XYZ file of C-alpha atoms in Angstrom:
747
model
C 83.179 140.955 61.415
C 85.688 143.572 62.637
C 89.333 142.884 61.698
C 90.402 142.638 65.345
C 87.834 139.913 66.063
C 88.875 138.050 62.897
C 92.521 138.044 63.992
C 91.533 136.857 67.474
C 89.352 134.080 66.061
C 92.109 132.998 63.648
C 94.665 132.875 66.471
C 92.344 130.795 68.649
C 91.657 128.415 65.751
C 95.375 127.902 65.126
C 96.007 127.324 68.811
C 93.240 124.721 68.964
C 94.623 123.025 65.857
C 98.151 122.573 67.177
C 97.292 121.926 70.826
C 97.045 118.351 72.141
C 93.468 117.149 72.724
C 93.727 117.651 76.475
C 94.935 121.229 75.998
C 92.140 121.999 73.568
C 89.550 120.735 76.038
C 90.844 122.562 79.105
C 88.387 124.579 81.116
C 89.409 128.234 80.860
C 88.313 131.001 83.241
C 86.208 132.418 80.425
C 84.179 129.198 80.361
C 82.585 130.268 83.621
C 80.564 133.011 81.961
C 76.843 132.283 81.824
C 74.351 133.635 79.272
C 73.834 137.339 79.756
C 77.469 137.870 80.733
C 76.964 136.876 84.396
C 79.913 134.880 85.684
C 79.132 131.860 87.821
C 81.373 130.869 90.754
C 84.390 128.644 90.079
C 83.678 125.281 91.703
C 86.537 122.999 92.736
C 86.187 119.361 93.781
C 88.564 118.374 96.606
C 89.047 114.615 97.119
C 90.772 113.265 100.215
C 93.051 110.295 100.616
C 91.770 107.135 102.227
C 93.079 104.129 100.323
C 90.348 101.803 99.113
C 87.759 103.950 100.892
C 88.414 106.498 98.146
C 86.231 104.435 95.786
C 83.390 106.432 97.364
C 84.644 109.438 95.380
C 83.280 107.794 92.230
C 79.824 107.580 93.789
C 79.960 111.261 94.751
C 80.915 112.271 91.203
C 77.932 110.327 89.824
C 75.566 112.403 91.950
C 77.314 115.639 90.969
C 76.705 114.701 87.331
C 73.104 113.798 88.102
C 72.528 117.272 89.570
C 74.537 118.897 86.758
C 77.036 120.481 89.130
C 79.919 121.929 87.093
C 83.416 120.939 88.173
C 85.958 123.557 87.099
C 89.025 122.166 88.906
C 90.057 119.169 90.995
C 92.582 118.799 93.817
C 93.271 115.406 95.360
C 95.522 113.467 97.678
C 96.389 109.772 97.538
C 93.292 107.845 96.361
C 91.638 111.208 95.787
C 94.480 112.085 93.424
C 93.820 108.857 91.492
C 90.080 109.400 91.053
C 90.657 113.097 90.426
C 93.224 112.472 87.689
C 90.927 109.975 85.980
C 88.029 112.434 85.922
C 90.220 115.408 85.023
C 91.536 113.629 81.926
C 88.109 112.708 80.592
C 87.450 109.270 82.074
C 83.700 108.868 82.494
C 82.073 107.406 85.588
C 80.943 104.254 83.679
C 84.558 103.770 82.591
C 85.710 104.218 86.190
C 83.141 101.618 87.291
C 84.599 99.180 84.769
C 88.109 99.787 86.067
C 86.982 99.386 89.695
C 85.601 95.945 88.844
C 89.057 94.792 87.749
C 91.053 96.189 90.686
C 92.030 93.812 93.480
C 94.682 93.830 96.173
C 96.604 91.224 94.174
C 96.421 93.312 90.992
C 97.784 96.416 92.728
C 100.485 94.916 94.892
C 101.638 91.626 93.358
C 104.450 93.099 91.321
C 106.206 90.124 89.849
C 105.248 89.428 86.233
C 103.221 86.266 85.575
C 105.511 83.404 86.540
C 105.492 82.027 82.990
C 107.249 85.212 81.823
C 110.004 85.324 84.434
C 113.596 84.373 83.686
C 114.286 80.678 84.267
C 116.941 81.313 86.923
C 114.454 83.232 89.023
C 111.782 80.564 88.495
C 114.075 77.912 89.937
C 114.266 79.856 93.204
C 110.581 78.976 93.719
C 111.443 75.309 94.281
C 113.438 76.161 97.370
C 111.526 77.172 100.467
C 113.107 80.623 100.739
C 110.367 82.809 102.170
C 111.875 85.868 103.861
C 112.122 89.211 102.095
C 115.366 89.800 100.281
C 117.884 91.903 102.214
C 121.149 93.385 101.041
C 124.513 92.592 102.575
C 127.518 94.774 101.849
C 130.647 95.521 103.906
C 129.075 93.876 106.937
C 125.982 96.081 106.736
C 122.445 94.770 106.303
C 120.248 96.858 103.985
C 116.490 96.682 103.470
C 114.071 97.730 100.755
C 112.113 100.955 101.092
C 108.653 99.406 101.034
C 106.745 96.154 100.861
C 106.019 96.907 97.194
C 107.765 99.232 94.758
C 104.748 100.491 92.808
C 105.621 98.913 89.435
C 102.287 97.093 89.134
C 100.480 100.006 90.754
C 101.673 102.341 88.001
C 100.336 99.949 85.357
C 96.856 100.339 86.837
C 97.292 104.093 87.179
C 98.093 104.416 83.482
C 94.731 102.776 82.760
C 92.950 105.322 84.944
C 94.424 108.359 83.207
C 93.549 109.090 79.593
C 96.341 111.644 79.255
C 99.587 109.826 78.460
C 102.881 111.627 78.697
C 104.020 114.818 80.407
C 101.378 117.534 80.876
C 100.893 120.900 82.504
C 97.899 120.163 84.699
C 96.179 123.474 83.914
C 95.958 122.199 80.331
C 93.981 119.055 81.136
C 90.242 118.924 80.309
C 89.723 119.852 83.972
C 92.602 121.673 85.728
C 94.094 119.392 88.355
C 96.475 119.277 91.324
C 97.893 116.334 93.304
C 99.556 116.472 96.709
C 102.463 114.393 98.018
C 104.833 114.765 100.991
C 108.571 115.438 100.830
C 110.033 112.831 103.174
C 113.148 114.937 103.811
C 111.570 118.317 104.597
C 108.218 117.053 105.837
C 106.398 119.596 103.660
C 103.565 119.172 101.191
C 104.484 119.059 97.504
C 101.786 120.181 95.066
C 102.164 118.879 91.516
C 101.322 121.329 88.753
C 102.689 119.189 85.918
C 104.239 115.818 85.202
C 103.542 112.270 84.030
C 100.173 111.530 85.633
C 100.855 107.883 86.506
C 104.072 108.903 88.305
C 102.347 111.774 90.084
C 99.454 109.612 91.262
C 101.853 106.972 92.524
C 103.868 109.564 94.471
C 100.692 110.919 96.033
C 99.668 107.492 97.357
C 103.038 106.003 98.374
C 102.005 104.955 101.869
C 105.195 104.917 103.997
C 106.401 101.375 104.655
C 103.883 99.816 102.259
C 104.769 101.409 98.908
C 108.350 102.515 98.252
C 108.802 106.316 98.000
C 108.858 107.979 94.601
C 111.734 110.218 93.559
C 111.244 113.482 91.636
C 113.786 116.259 91.141
C 115.953 114.905 93.996
C 112.931 114.777 96.319
C 111.865 111.568 98.090
C 108.080 111.632 98.051
C 105.478 109.690 100.022
C 101.733 109.861 100.539
C 100.288 113.368 100.727
C 98.033 112.295 103.595
C 100.839 113.148 106.025
C 100.660 116.866 105.235
C 97.452 117.668 103.332
C 94.981 114.820 103.131
C 92.109 117.159 102.204
C 93.796 119.877 100.085
C 91.196 122.641 100.375
C 93.810 125.402 100.535
C 95.417 124.113 97.341
C 92.076 124.479 95.548
C 91.529 127.921 97.030
C 94.976 129.482 96.760
C 96.370 127.833 93.615
C 93.276 127.123 91.539
C 91.080 130.104 92.371
C 88.128 128.144 93.743
C 85.130 130.234 94.789
C 83.230 127.215 96.079
C 84.813 123.992 97.346
C 83.018 120.651 97.355
C 85.169 118.603 99.741
C 84.825 114.815 100.012
C 86.450 113.337 103.116
C 86.835 109.544 103.174
C 89.641 109.406 105.727
C 89.875 106.483 108.120
C 88.594 107.175 111.652
C 90.924 106.545 114.567
C 91.023 103.070 116.072
C 89.382 102.440 119.413
C 91.368 101.323 122.449
C 90.244 97.740 121.859
C 91.462 97.838 118.258
C 94.979 98.958 119.163
C 96.464 95.480 119.148
C 100.103 94.919 118.258
C 102.714 96.973 116.463
C 100.704 97.283 113.243
C 97.729 98.761 115.048
C 99.925 101.270 116.857
C 101.821 102.225 113.680
C 98.591 102.648 111.746
C 97.137 104.804 114.503
C 100.161 107.101 114.390
C 99.618 107.720 110.683
C 95.901 108.241 111.260
C 96.585 110.831 113.992
C 98.915 112.805 111.723
C 96.376 112.636 108.928
C 93.410 113.624 111.089
C 95.233 116.650 112.447
C 95.824 118.145 108.986
C 92.287 117.215 107.892
C 90.816 119.151 110.813
C 93.033 122.107 109.935
C 91.703 121.998 106.369
C 88.089 121.728 107.501
C 88.580 124.820 109.645
C 89.183 126.878 106.475
C 85.842 125.969 104.894
C 83.422 128.786 104.166
C 79.630 128.823 104.491
C 79.310 128.472 100.723
C 81.488 125.328 100.655
C 79.989 121.844 100.800
C 81.389 118.929 102.835
C 80.509 115.338 101.936
C 81.597 112.646 104.411
C 80.541 109.140 103.284
C 79.756 106.689 106.072
C 82.016 103.782 105.145
C 81.587 101.580 108.206
C 84.252 98.919 108.640
C 85.763 99.254 105.173
C 89.477 99.880 105.645
C 92.098 101.646 103.559
C 93.333 98.250 102.338
C 89.938 96.891 101.197
C 90.783 96.978 97.485
C 88.867 93.740 96.970
C 85.585 95.534 97.808
C 85.713 98.717 95.730
C 82.369 97.964 94.080
C 80.686 97.865 97.494
C 82.378 101.080 98.663
C 81.575 103.284 95.635
C 77.746 103.411 96.150
C 78.233 104.714 99.693
C 79.537 107.925 98.151
C 76.244 108.327 96.310
C 74.316 107.950 99.561
C 76.384 110.652 101.249
C 76.140 113.066 98.305
C 72.340 112.804 98.234
C 72.223 114.012 101.818
C 73.321 117.454 100.567
C 71.211 117.321 97.411
C 69.522 120.642 98.199
C 72.908 122.393 98.328
C 74.035 120.719 95.097
C 70.827 121.681 93.317
C 71.627 125.360 93.931
C 74.802 124.948 91.818
C 73.057 123.134 88.965
C 73.509 124.310 85.370
C 70.785 124.190 82.721
C 70.850 120.858 80.851
C 72.180 122.246 77.558
C 74.896 124.289 79.227
C 76.022 121.355 81.402
C 76.035 119.010 78.405
C 78.262 121.421 76.496
C 80.636 121.668 79.454
C 80.901 117.903 79.861
C 81.424 117.473 76.136
C 84.474 119.741 76.359
C 85.729 117.903 79.432
C 85.392 114.378 78.063
C 87.098 114.755 74.684
C 88.851 111.494 73.931
C 92.612 111.804 74.299
C 94.276 109.699 71.607
C 97.331 107.828 72.858
C 100.546 108.486 70.965
C 101.511 105.021 69.728
C 104.079 106.116 67.164
C 107.079 103.783 66.845
C 110.223 104.742 68.704
C 113.622 105.077 67.073
C 115.590 104.028 70.144
C 115.067 102.245 73.463
C 117.398 103.713 76.039
C 118.191 102.608 79.594
C 119.345 105.531 81.717
C 121.772 105.744 84.624
C 122.560 102.031 84.994
C 125.712 101.456 87.040
C 125.838 97.666 87.453
C 123.293 96.086 85.133
C 124.291 95.898 81.491
C 121.539 97.659 79.479
C 121.921 95.051 76.723
C 120.882 92.360 79.194
C 117.969 94.384 80.548
C 116.793 94.953 76.984
C 116.363 91.172 76.511
C 113.345 91.234 78.826
C 111.384 93.490 76.462
C 109.054 92.506 73.621
C 108.621 96.117 72.491
C 110.740 96.686 69.399
C 112.278 99.733 67.762
C 110.393 100.756 64.619
C 107.119 99.065 65.597
C 103.992 100.831 66.904
C 103.794 100.973 70.683
C 101.365 98.468 72.204
C 100.502 99.682 75.692
C 99.709 96.279 77.298
C 102.963 94.866 75.887
C 104.952 97.822 77.202
C 103.386 97.433 80.650
C 104.340 93.747 80.638
C 107.876 94.720 79.606
C 108.190 96.925 82.687
C 107.082 94.070 84.957
C 109.463 91.623 83.254
C 112.383 93.986 83.741
C 111.400 94.329 87.392
C 111.051 90.538 87.597
C 114.734 90.036 86.756
C 115.405 90.887 90.414
C 117.915 93.661 89.722
C 115.715 96.736 90.152
C 113.729 98.389 92.909
C 111.618 100.408 90.490
C 110.986 100.482 86.745
C 109.184 103.152 84.744
C 109.463 104.815 81.347
C 108.970 108.099 79.516
C 109.257 109.361 75.958
C 111.938 111.798 74.833
C 111.846 113.859 71.674
C 115.270 114.608 70.208
C 115.967 116.108 66.768
C 114.664 113.596 64.250
C 114.320 110.855 66.850
C 111.695 109.571 69.288
C 113.152 107.716 72.273
C 111.614 105.339 74.793
C 113.633 105.987 77.946
C 113.348 103.170 80.493
C 113.999 104.471 83.987
C 115.143 101.321 85.766
C 116.418 102.108 89.249
C 118.892 99.497 90.520
C 118.266 98.163 93.992
C 119.828 100.431 96.584
C 120.289 97.384 98.829
C 122.049 95.376 96.079
C 123.903 93.844 94.413
C 124.412 91.153 97.068
C 121.311 89.526 98.538
C 120.511 87.299 101.494
C 117.363 85.220 102.070
C 116.247 82.564 104.561
C 113.714 79.773 104.589
C 112.197 77.037 106.716
C 110.669 73.634 105.990
C 108.837 71.366 108.444
C 107.075 68.027 108.083
C 105.554 65.392 110.347
C 103.569 62.178 109.892
C 102.325 62.258 113.541
C 103.842 58.822 114.178
C 107.333 59.707 115.286
C 108.866 61.049 112.061
C 109.320 64.810 112.137
C 111.812 66.660 109.967
C 112.964 70.209 109.546
C 115.259 72.130 107.253
C 116.579 75.649 107.778
C 117.854 77.363 104.652
C 119.957 80.382 103.816
C 120.938 81.739 100.407
C 123.534 84.378 99.553
C 123.622 85.691 95.990
C 126.241 88.063 94.542
C 125.097 89.544 91.247
C 126.671 91.475 88.381
C 130.235 90.523 89.212
C 131.129 91.609 85.681
C 129.441 93.270 82.701
C 128.357 89.914 81.278
C 126.083 89.274 84.247
C 128.116 86.799 86.312
C 126.433 85.587 89.496
C 127.819 83.636 92.428
C 125.269 81.871 94.599
C 125.841 79.922 97.808
C 123.111 78.028 99.685
C 123.379 76.549 103.167
C 120.919 74.089 104.680
C 120.638 72.439 108.111
C 118.259 69.689 109.131
C 117.376 66.273 107.804
C 119.536 67.195 104.829
C 122.479 69.464 105.631
C 124.776 70.890 103.032
C 126.678 73.678 101.384
C 126.065 74.361 97.687
C 127.853 76.933 95.566
C 127.766 77.825 91.865
C 129.377 80.499 89.719
C 127.135 81.337 86.758
C 128.859 83.097 83.848
C 127.027 84.010 80.603
C 129.202 84.068 77.508
C 128.148 87.673 76.837
C 125.606 90.249 78.008
C 123.127 89.120 75.338
C 124.010 85.429 75.127
C 121.664 82.648 76.220
C 124.682 80.362 76.715
C 126.587 80.076 79.978
C 129.209 78.113 81.891
C 128.623 77.193 85.521
C 131.283 75.550 87.750
C 129.744 74.223 90.952
C 130.512 72.274 94.112
C 128.596 70.902 97.060
C 129.053 69.141 100.346
C 125.959 67.336 101.632
C 124.959 64.946 104.392
C 121.551 63.282 104.211
C 119.747 60.413 105.912
C 117.423 57.813 104.402
C 115.536 54.823 105.738
C 115.127 51.303 104.378
C 111.811 49.435 104.781
C 110.549 45.891 104.436
C 106.842 46.371 103.796
C 105.935 48.933 106.473
C 108.726 48.024 108.937
C 111.828 50.221 109.063
C 114.828 47.885 108.986
C 117.763 50.276 108.565
C 118.803 53.904 108.460
C 121.643 55.239 106.324
C 123.694 58.399 106.357
C 125.253 59.588 103.097
C 127.975 62.232 102.851
C 128.614 63.607 99.366
C 131.535 65.793 98.294
C 131.238 66.635 94.606
C 132.246 69.318 92.139
C 131.897 69.877 88.434
C 131.128 72.215 85.590
C 128.106 72.656 83.286
C 127.691 74.252 79.892
C 124.167 75.357 79.261
C 121.619 77.505 77.520
C 118.608 79.451 78.749
C 115.514 79.150 76.554
C 114.385 82.673 77.355
C 111.417 82.346 79.726
C 110.762 78.689 78.943
C 113.553 76.574 80.317
C 117.175 75.564 80.571
C 119.435 72.805 79.239
C 122.709 71.810 80.921
C 125.424 69.392 79.819
C 128.255 68.788 82.250
C 130.489 66.546 84.262
C 131.145 66.086 87.940
C 133.354 64.089 90.227
C 134.089 63.493 93.873
C 133.336 60.887 96.465
C 130.477 59.490 98.514
C 130.685 58.117 102.037
C 127.701 55.850 102.788
C 127.328 54.672 106.378
C 124.862 52.365 108.084
C 123.455 54.323 111.005
C 121.050 51.746 112.433
C 120.148 48.249 111.268
C 121.686 44.788 110.882
C 125.318 44.652 109.783
C 124.587 42.613 106.638
C 122.822 45.721 105.263
C 126.041 47.721 105.536
C 127.002 49.313 102.183
C 130.414 47.625 102.352
C 132.585 50.294 100.766
C 133.433 53.151 103.131
C 134.136 55.450 100.185
C 132.801 55.484 96.653
C 134.505 57.512 93.953
C 132.141 59.219 91.546
C 132.730 60.621 88.107
C 129.936 61.167 85.617
C 128.593 63.058 82.650
C 125.163 64.542 83.134
C 122.394 66.215 81.130
C 119.589 68.223 82.707
C 116.584 69.666 80.861
C 114.017 71.847 82.626
C 110.983 73.412 80.970
C 108.623 75.366 83.190
C 105.448 77.258 82.346
C 103.489 76.766 85.564
C 101.777 79.882 86.861
C 102.701 78.967 90.455
C 104.805 76.405 92.267
C 102.829 76.370 95.511
C 99.296 76.017 94.144
C 99.457 75.972 90.336
C 96.211 76.723 88.544
C 97.413 76.576 84.953
C 100.440 75.655 82.881
C 102.849 72.765 82.542
C 106.313 71.599 83.529
C 108.724 68.994 82.173
C 112.074 67.784 83.448
C 114.541 65.114 82.343
C 117.886 63.969 83.770
C 120.549 61.576 82.525
C 123.440 60.592 84.813
C 126.214 58.539 83.180
C 128.672 57.243 85.784
C 131.861 56.136 84.047
C 135.304 54.891 85.034
C 136.754 57.270 82.440
C 136.054 60.038 84.961
C 137.230 57.970 87.953
C 133.944 56.342 89.027
C 134.010 53.066 90.964
C 130.619 52.021 89.539
C 129.630 52.220 85.906
C 125.925 52.740 85.247
C 123.544 55.112 83.484
C 120.438 56.427 85.206
C 117.610 58.463 83.705
C 114.401 59.948 84.980
C 111.735 62.302 83.632
C 108.663 63.972 85.028
C 105.801 66.019 83.592
C 103.022 68.129 85.113
C 99.920 69.646 83.538
C 97.421 71.869 85.340
C 94.003 73.079 84.228
C 91.439 75.190 86.114
C 87.803 76.097 85.615
C 86.613 78.718 88.071
C 87.894 77.809 91.530
C 88.338 74.148 90.564
C 91.737 72.777 89.520
C 92.932 69.478 88.041
C 96.638 68.770 88.489
C 98.170 65.771 86.701
C 101.702 64.452 87.199
C 103.762 61.503 85.936
C 107.309 60.409 86.719
C 109.418 57.546 85.426
C 113.004 56.431 85.778
C 115.332 53.439 85.567
C 118.797 52.394 84.423
C 119.881 52.495 80.805
C 121.722 49.402 79.584
C 122.589 46.272 81.517
C 124.408 47.813 84.477
C 122.229 47.890 87.613
C 121.922 50.984 89.749
C 124.076 50.847 92.886
C 122.282 50.814 96.214
C 123.262 54.415 97.044
C 121.684 55.798 93.844
C 118.439 53.880 93.558
C 115.052 55.598 93.456
C 113.365 56.333 96.787
C 109.729 57.290 96.781
C 106.723 57.570 99.053
C 105.141 60.160 101.292
C 102.425 62.788 101.131
C 101.187 63.170 97.526
C 104.086 61.002 96.283
C 102.680 57.679 97.416
C 100.369 58.856 100.196
C 99.982 56.554 103.169
C 103.625 55.503 103.004
C 106.453 57.031 104.965
C 108.852 59.384 103.231
C 111.228 57.275 101.102
C 109.584 53.993 102.130
C 109.578 52.655 98.544
C 113.007 52.004 96.997
C 114.257 50.171 93.929
C 115.905 50.326 90.512
C 112.807 51.398 88.596
C 110.107 53.944 89.304
C 106.790 54.648 87.612
C 104.367 57.078 89.191
C 101.150 58.819 88.210
C 98.941 61.227 90.116
C 95.588 62.885 89.461
C 94.871 65.656 91.953
C 91.877 67.930 92.376
C 91.695 70.994 94.592
C 89.135 73.713 95.150
C 89.937 77.238 96.229
C 87.907 77.814 99.384
C 89.359 81.227 100.217
C 90.484 83.923 97.797
C 94.001 85.249 98.297
C 95.217 88.822 98.036
C 99.003 88.975 98.084
C 99.111 85.261 99.012
C 97.453 82.492 97.003
C 94.507 81.675 99.257
C 93.331 78.410 100.818
C 92.405 75.097 99.206
C 90.874 71.714 99.901
C 91.377 68.691 97.704
C 92.179 65.047 97.164
C 94.691 62.985 95.218
C 94.719 59.555 93.555
C 98.193 58.052 93.099
C 99.684 54.995 91.410
C 103.248 53.855 92.117
C 105.326 50.958 90.876
C 108.833 50.150 92.125
C 110.671 47.679 89.874
C 113.409 45.430 91.254
C 112.953 46.699 94.833
C 116.007 47.269 96.992
C 114.674 44.987 99.736
C 113.696 41.557 98.297
C 110.103 40.616 98.999
C 108.694 44.108 98.635
C 105.938 44.333 96.065
C 106.633 45.110 92.412
C 102.919 45.555 91.683
C 101.180 48.869 91.160
C 100.518 50.411 94.565
C 97.358 52.490 94.787
C 96.926 55.266 97.320
C 94.832 58.361 97.961
C 95.029 61.521 100.030
C 92.744 64.306 101.216
C 94.062 67.663 102.410
C 93.448 71.275 103.251
C 96.162 73.798 102.487
C 96.846 77.522 102.511
C 99.530 79.905 101.381
C 101.245 81.839 104.161
C 104.169 84.210 104.740
C 106.281 81.131 105.576
C 105.239 79.182 102.496
C 102.461 76.680 101.756
C 100.976 74.823 104.745
C 99.330 71.402 104.307
C 97.364 69.185 106.668
C 96.476 65.871 105.062
C 95.676 62.201 105.403
C 96.917 59.423 103.114
C 95.748 55.825 102.782
C 97.266 53.078 100.614
C 95.416 50.070 99.256
C 97.688 47.660 101.177
C 96.758 49.264 104.530
C 99.570 51.795 104.982
C 98.115 55.076 106.230
C 99.328 58.294 107.793
C 98.417 61.836 108.752
C 100.723 64.567 107.465
C 101.688 68.125 108.270
C 103.877 70.121 105.890
C 105.280 73.604 105.901
C 106.827 73.927 102.471
C 106.349 72.132 99.186
C 105.464 68.438 99.683
C 105.937 67.468 96.006
């Protein structure tokens, strides 16, 4: 062998040895030479955006493989950028099929971590009926988020699609690749030549208003469909394509009849902009190019729950141009060699990191953010754990976007977490609504508002104030102060002013109605048990003003004012997967209230109660069990104003709300529900029934039964943007019965 050829071969061997797997597998221009020295044309696959309709791209690629059509480069926009990146990094079509089976609307866009893994303070928000999106409030200005979702969960899925992890030059991938996004400031197309693939894919499909924009190099980027939804010119001008195979899965314009409401009009505006640039791209096609336009019927851009049905339609469309594809076919051995180079397995770099670094945090203490992570310095990286860490950090409620990258510094490998603090923070406002009716004259409502000021100091202090109007009206405020940025212990002074009404029954006859005004304040010392629960020990004092609203005078509470002073202990453990319609997990709570004259109380007594819930599901069937018990400790009876009141839908169904009252309470419930409609972002619809057993010991009104009271309920329910909605019927063994409507949590 001549010396010159030896040197060339040695240089190529060294380059292949030190290059990353993706670089070693890249398709070079020289690869296009066929036997005999004849160069074949460079073929580029161009994949359009189209949301879920882009699953058809996978079907097209299957047919291209069947006909042994070589793909030398790929350019894509939005969903086309996703499928293109997966194929360009060596993901096979069977692997893409497997991934498509797992993708749902909920998986892509439900960004909160599993509820069991969220911080306890954020879990407790679920028990209030706050339903509106969170808005910022600062200096009298109202600020909103940049999209319905931020893309945190979306990027987790995108990292599964791409086999190339880390930062790459896209000409060095197994198949050279380009992705297109739109600069929201200039309105121009941005073509990515390099970057972290998951970030690039997310930028390319950040649909304005739905997914928050991505930020790169001081650019605010949204979906490339606005400027180049079918990037033929990118393939031609930047990648040297001789022949373009273009796959257009764009959504057709709505008809006049379909233009209903603001969402239809807004969607049509985006479609018009997209269709205009698609037509401009199609006008540049040459006679040698091939256009494939799958007929996707009524499948919409948001049909991510039907990707498996959409993908085969791409195969059907590709077979319609089979004669054209056959002309580009390579001999079997040559095609097999090409695909072998293009599907080399890229080994993920799971080396331990020497440091975990949070960058550019202005309010949030990085030590506190670090507590949400299970990934540890010095241990091998586990990708699923790291993805969960990103969702947990996002789930703290302090960030609008969370991502990560690896940095290599002299002698040190760093995991840099790019957590972007909410631009509409740190003060947040939310609203809620609760409604209920038993269709027999009792109808109640509650309107809620919550204002939360966060990160008042570097230890993570938070001041929260809630206001409520309706059957129960009140003002509640608490200042939550951790001992340090990494401490689980905290101190929480609090105060509230509340006015509520309650009714008194003899059997099923209402005999009196009371109004109670409470003015109390106190302080708690407590500890958070990570994601599992919270314990508080504290004291409070103030006064109560009970008043007989309607009823005979002998039922008057007597005292116009009651001084209160008590020690209290509160334990909450919560591992339910949902509060609205739990399908797995458990919950436990216990309270002790020790009213004592040492703290100024008029009445000395000790009251305790505890409740437990356990939920188990098999398929779409769920069993939900609950028990609750409470009574006084010692010989001192409970005063009338602090006795247990029970009854109502799913808490003694058939009875009116609060119809059962006394010094002791025992309750058990076995509930079954079946999911009759799958949810996407919301939790779906259910039908079910409940069997309940209630005992009230030493009832407040003499003559009421102290026996076990049996009742049952049937219901249908659904999750909604305003919270869970229930329509039910309850019937008690003693003849009490009622229909119920609830907007909000009934139990």
